[in-house]
Amino acid sequence: MNKDVLICGVGGQGTVLASRIIAASAMSEGNTVHSAETIGMAQRGGPVTSHVRIGDEAYSPMIPSGKADLIIGFEPAEVVRNIGYLSADGLAVVNTSAVKPVTESLAETGYDGSSMIEYLKDNVNCIFVDGEAECTKLGSAKFLNILLLGIAAGSGRLGTSKDTIISEIEKRVPPKFKDKNIQAFLSGFEIGENKGESK
Amino acid sequence: MKEYVMGNGAIALGALKAGVNIACGYPGTPSSEIIETLAKYPHEGLHLEWSVNEKAALEVAAAAAYSGARALVTMKQVGLNVASDPLMSLAYVGVEGGLVVVSADDPGPISSQTEQDTRRFADFARIPVFDPSSPEEAFEMIQDAFDYSEKYKTPVIFRPTTRVDHGYASIEVGDKYIPKDYEGFKKDSGRFVIFPRLSYKNHGMIEDRNIQIGNDFSDYRFNTSEGGPSKKAVMASGVSYMYAKETLKDHPQIKLIKIATAYPFPESFMLKQLEGVEEILCLEELSPYIEEQLLKLAGKHHLTLKVDGKLTGHVPHMGENSADSVAKILKAYLETDLEAEYSKKDIPTLPVRPPVLCAGCPHRASFYAVKKAMEKEKTYYCGDIGCYTLGNAMPLDMVDTCLCMGAGVTMAQGFSHVDSDGKAFAFIGDSTFFASGINGVVNAVINEADITICILDNSTTAMTGHQPHPGTGINMMGHDVGKISITNILNGIGLKKVITVDPFELDKAIETVKECAQTKGVKAIIFKSPCIAIEKSSKKCTINDSCVNCKKCIRETGCPALILTDGKVTIDQSLCTGCGLCKQVCPMNAIGGATDE
């Protein structure tokens, strides 16, 4: 299997855990996996990306432009920032809840994500989800990453089985949040299955 | 068992497999995780330390290597500048046990002051350098580096770049660590005491030896070629090789040559590869190093060869290469069609997300106190390397200079000597103070500078991932060795005024700054408050009805937890740490919160 998955968002949203689970799941199904993450000056509130490359023919640690099969976007502007990576027939899973820049109160831009969502609607094959609303149902914003992972899995674009991913989630989340995370994954999975191939 | 680890983890695991006996380093992106990984895996019998700086790390390791032990030293590229004094001499003296200096380069630069190239340092010091192209290769190559170091009794350099350090791959982890058995130091002053006569003798020996190493490297397993034969070839090193391979997998007729040992250049390997080649493209980051080596080789052997690269403008000198930039260069070189690029012309304006000091960061309060105290004065604010470099951002705007580790303390002195009307301040973090600040304080005292040194003591090395340092009292062996007191050091140097304040007690902090600024001589203020990422706070501030929405809190502090919701100032409860700085800035007493408890 050859698959390129790009995960993007802002620091603090839990993108790294999502990328680790995708990598571990693909590996436990016998694939070669490489990944690369933003490290260094990146911190809470800065743009972050994880590039997960599955398969033997992936050489560059980061996905070349136009080659990503799937983008898992934790924030609408971050999806647009990375849209050049998506392949022509790729899919973007997009959380529509915008995260304002931490400097917004100092230098107002009025950013609320709407122009990004409009742009994505017109140009890209997307599954949109109101992450804030879904997480309120689940009880905490902390489940956003697993919810989005569930949607990606449900869409059929990840190429790894549902059960493999669930067992990798179980290995990586604290025991007391295990059930909630599985619930988040399954509710995401259902959204992904239902909206998977609709433009 | 295979484990999915970062490139730096692969380097650490490779060193463990090579039986490394001692590992020393100083944190610096992108190298910090090597020492941290060593600490996480079984390493009983290994001496592990975060040294006080890179020079100390290399000198500790050198003695171990004189004794026959295998020694690993880790740092980032600018750290090698600090370690260059021992490195240059050690290159002459040589070693008994393998000594590998890992110096991680940072093309971009992503988090460094310079785009210097460690391979040039290896050439300058006349010692071999290894240049891995992937985490998997790094794991193997670090083991080779120890072998070559021992074979030729010379320190060697291992230089990964950011994308190799921070890329992840599956690595075979051994279940047992077996340290190398070594004989111990054998006294031999003719060998280990560097005198002019020894340097003269060894200089000749080193140049002859490097020819041998170049021949040896011509058979080295990671100097490879694939594809071809072709009149147009590509030579690449490091991660640029992987980028080239990504494109050339669709062009198997093109010869791709990988150079894993930039110095000494594997000349006979390269000459063989060049048979039938008329034109060659050099792909590498930072310096045009292998490109220059190739030009020398072509000159030496009168080769008719067109060499494209940085020197001909085909490859940019600055910044990182990427799969995309290399694809573009290659396609122009091979005169093939480019795939249509994603059109970015209709993309809406993206929000900018600049790095800022965290909500509740004590540095914000320290800078603010100095700013308020010195409002009407002529000032010089000399910054340093760490999170607090971000104090340069608006609205604080409290960093006038930043040069290199420790330079703030000494540069403030320079300003004080050329302008006696101005008040010169140095801002330096606790870890940086231990690394290279202390000498500067001695210099200030003995040369009668008039400066105020502000030590931003957050009890950690925050920027590089919260490593311990001499002020935290716990070392990398996990031993509690007692904290080294910054106050005692400053008193010992002879400072008459050393005052510790909590930066969040704003009025007191402002008064302290005023008092120090008015006193002639060398004074120090230790702004002591822990990093909020280490000591988690559950306190929160809240805004009450007295708020008139004047936004002074936002304008003056720039704290990211202060946000506007429908035009009204509110506090983001998920970010706020209840530090109370905004509360003390508010003219209306409109902010209350947990700090009252």
mmCIF file of C-alpha atoms in Angstrom, chain A residues 10 20 23-24 27 32-41 43-47 52-53 57-65 67 75 77-78 80-81 83-86 99-106 108-109 111 115-116 119 123-124, chain B residues 4 6 29 33 110-111 135-136 163-164 166-170 239 242-243 245-246 249 322-324 339 342-344 346-358 390 394-395 463 551 554-555 558-560 562-565 574-575:
data_model
loop_
_atom_site.group_PDB
_atom_site.id
_atom_site.type_symbol
_atom_site.label_atom_id
_atom_site.label_comp_id
_atom_site.label_asym_id
_atom_site.label_seq_id
_atom_site.Cartn_x
_atom_site.Cartn_y
_atom_site.Cartn_z
ATOM 1 C CA VAL A 10 -2.441 24.542 15.425
ATOM 2 C CA ARG A 20 1.226 8.393 15.777
ATOM 3 C CA ALA A 23 1.560 5.381 11.655
ATOM 4 C CA ALA A 24 1.297 2.613 14.245
ATOM 5 C CA MET A 27 2.846 -0.561 10.627
ATOM 6 C CA THR A 32 6.695 0.594 5.918
ATOM 7 C CA VAL A 33 5.965 3.986 7.455
ATOM 8 C CA HIS A 34 7.843 7.272 7.680
ATOM 9 C CA SER A 35 6.643 10.502 9.175
ATOM 10 C CA ALA A 36 7.794 14.028 9.865
ATOM 11 C CA GLU A 37 6.493 16.589 12.292
ATOM 12 C CA THR A 38 6.903 20.263 12.997
ATOM 13 C CA ILE A 39 9.286 20.636 15.941
ATOM 14 C CA GLY A 40 11.218 23.611 17.288
ATOM 15 C CA MET A 41 9.700 27.065 17.425
ATOM 16 C CA GLN A 43 4.308 25.833 20.154
ATOM 17 C CA ARG A 44 0.810 26.336 21.374
ATOM 18 C CA GLY A 45 -1.007 28.395 18.757
ATOM 19 C CA GLY A 46 1.492 28.038 15.903
ATOM 20 C CA PRO A 47 0.741 26.121 12.683
ATOM 21 C CA VAL A 52 2.658 10.367 7.368
ATOM 22 C CA ARG A 53 4.008 8.409 4.417
ATOM 23 C CA GLU A 57 8.200 4.115 -2.471
ATOM 24 C CA ALA A 58 8.129 7.131 -0.164
ATOM 25 C CA TYR A 59 11.617 8.652 0.001
ATOM 26 C CA SER A 60 11.213 12.307 0.938
ATOM 27 C CA PRO A 61 10.358 12.608 4.657
ATOM 28 C CA MET A 62 7.674 15.105 3.701
ATOM 29 C CA ILE A 63 4.884 14.573 1.179
ATOM 30 C CA PRO A 64 5.581 16.200 -2.213
ATOM 31 C CA SER A 65 3.027 18.739 -3.458
ATOM 32 C CA LYS A 67 0.536 13.785 -3.628
ATOM 33 C CA GLU A 75 -8.606 24.030 11.569
ATOM 34 C CA ALA A 77 -7.204 27.986 7.545
ATOM 35 C CA GLU A 78 -4.567 25.323 8.235
ATOM 36 C CA VAL A 80 -6.042 25.951 3.109
ATOM 37 C CA ARG A 81 -2.427 26.670 4.078
ATOM 38 C CA ILE A 83 -3.951 22.549 0.284
ATOM 39 C CA GLY A 84 -1.124 22.408 -2.257
ATOM 40 C CA TYR A 85 -0.195 18.991 -0.858
ATOM 41 C CA LEU A 86 -3.566 17.424 -1.705
ATOM 42 C CA VAL A 99 -8.931 28.980 15.848
ATOM 43 C CA LYS A 100 -8.110 32.673 15.890
ATOM 44 C CA PRO A 101 -4.429 33.628 15.899
ATOM 45 C CA VAL A 102 -3.153 34.237 19.445
ATOM 46 C CA THR A 103 -2.256 37.750 18.311
ATOM 47 C CA GLU A 104 -5.835 38.462 17.157
ATOM 48 C CA SER A 105 -6.612 40.793 20.059
ATOM 49 C CA LEU A 106 -3.480 42.859 19.315
ATOM 50 C CA GLU A 108 -7.493 42.341 14.574
ATOM 51 C CA THR A 109 -7.959 40.464 11.326
ATOM 52 C CA TYR A 111 -10.648 35.902 10.948
ATOM 53 C CA SER A 115 -13.730 32.515 3.926
ATOM 54 C CA MET A 116 -11.609 29.377 4.240
ATOM 55 C CA TYR A 119 -12.911 28.376 -0.561
ATOM 56 C CA ASN A 123 -12.404 23.801 -4.751
ATOM 57 C CA VAL A 124 -11.799 20.627 -2.782
ATOM 58 C CA TYR B 4 9.072 3.690 15.570
ATOM 59 C CA MET B 6 12.722 9.837 15.573
ATOM 60 C CA THR B 29 17.382 22.089 18.170
ATOM 61 C CA GLU B 33 16.521 14.201 21.565
ATOM 62 C CA ILE B 110 14.324 26.843 11.296
ATOM 63 C CA SER B 111 15.538 27.547 14.825
ATOM 64 C CA PRO B 135 16.897 7.841 10.132
ATOM 65 C CA GLU B 136 17.512 4.220 9.090
ATOM 66 C CA ARG B 163 14.737 16.432 8.453
ATOM 67 C CA VAL B 164 16.857 13.421 9.353
ATOM 68 C CA HIS B 166 13.149 14.814 13.222
ATOM 69 C CA GLY B 167 11.923 12.251 10.693
ATOM 70 C CA TYR B 168 10.420 9.043 12.082
ATOM 71 C CA ALA B 169 11.149 5.478 10.980
ATOM 72 C CA SER B 170 11.143 1.912 12.310
ATOM 73 C CA VAL B 239 18.204 14.383 2.781
ATOM 74 C CA MET B 242 15.982 11.355 -0.732
ATOM 75 C CA TYR B 243 14.330 14.299 -2.464
ATOM 76 C CA LYS B 245 15.197 9.815 -5.411
ATOM 77 C CA GLU B 246 11.554 10.826 -5.005
ATOM 78 C CA LYS B 249 12.108 6.977 -9.324
ATOM 79 C CA SER B 322 12.381 20.092 -0.380
ATOM 80 C CA ALA B 323 10.886 17.346 -2.500
ATOM 81 C CA ASP B 324 9.203 20.098 -4.515
ATOM 82 C CA GLU B 339 3.423 18.633 -13.412
ATOM 83 C CA TYR B 342 -1.442 23.820 -7.520
ATOM 84 C CA SER B 343 -2.727 27.261 -8.386
ATOM 85 C CA LYS B 344 -2.594 29.359 -5.267
ATOM 86 C CA ASP B 346 -7.455 32.372 -5.474
ATOM 87 C CA ILE B 347 -6.512 31.343 -1.944
ATOM 88 C CA PRO B 348 -8.009 33.686 0.657
ATOM 89 C CA THR B 349 -5.596 35.602 2.923
ATOM 90 C CA LEU B 350 -4.373 33.214 5.586
ATOM 91 C CA PRO B 351 -4.161 34.219 9.234
ATOM 92 C CA VAL B 352 -0.569 34.658 10.449
ATOM 93 C CA ARG B 353 0.261 32.720 13.612
ATOM 94 C CA PRO B 354 3.555 34.103 14.906
ATOM 95 C CA PRO B 355 5.321 32.495 17.874
ATOM 96 C CA VAL B 356 4.681 34.437 21.097
ATOM 97 C CA LEU B 357 5.484 34.016 24.774
ATOM 98 C CA CYS B 358 2.884 31.658 26.299
ATOM 99 C CA LEU B 390 10.411 36.401 21.861
ATOM 100 C CA MET B 394 5.134 43.848 20.151
ATOM 101 C CA PRO B 395 3.845 45.121 22.442
ATOM 102 C CA MET B 463 13.126 26.453 24.524
ATOM 103 C CA LYS B 551 -8.009 47.274 26.428
ATOM 104 C CA ILE B 554 -4.106 43.729 25.865
ATOM 105 C CA ARG B 555 -2.121 46.738 24.629
ATOM 106 C CA GLY B 558 0.016 41.175 24.705
ATOM 107 C CA CYS B 559 -0.925 38.058 26.687
ATOM 108 C CA PRO B 560 -2.601 35.581 24.291
ATOM 109 C CA LEU B 562 -6.656 38.169 26.683
ATOM 110 C CA ILE B 563 -9.045 38.050 23.758
ATOM 111 C CA LEU B 564 -11.864 40.105 22.305
ATOM 112 C CA THR B 565 -15.252 38.440 22.180
ATOM 113 C CA SER B 574 -8.284 27.425 28.535
ATOM 114 C CA LEU B 575 -5.091 29.504 28.236
#
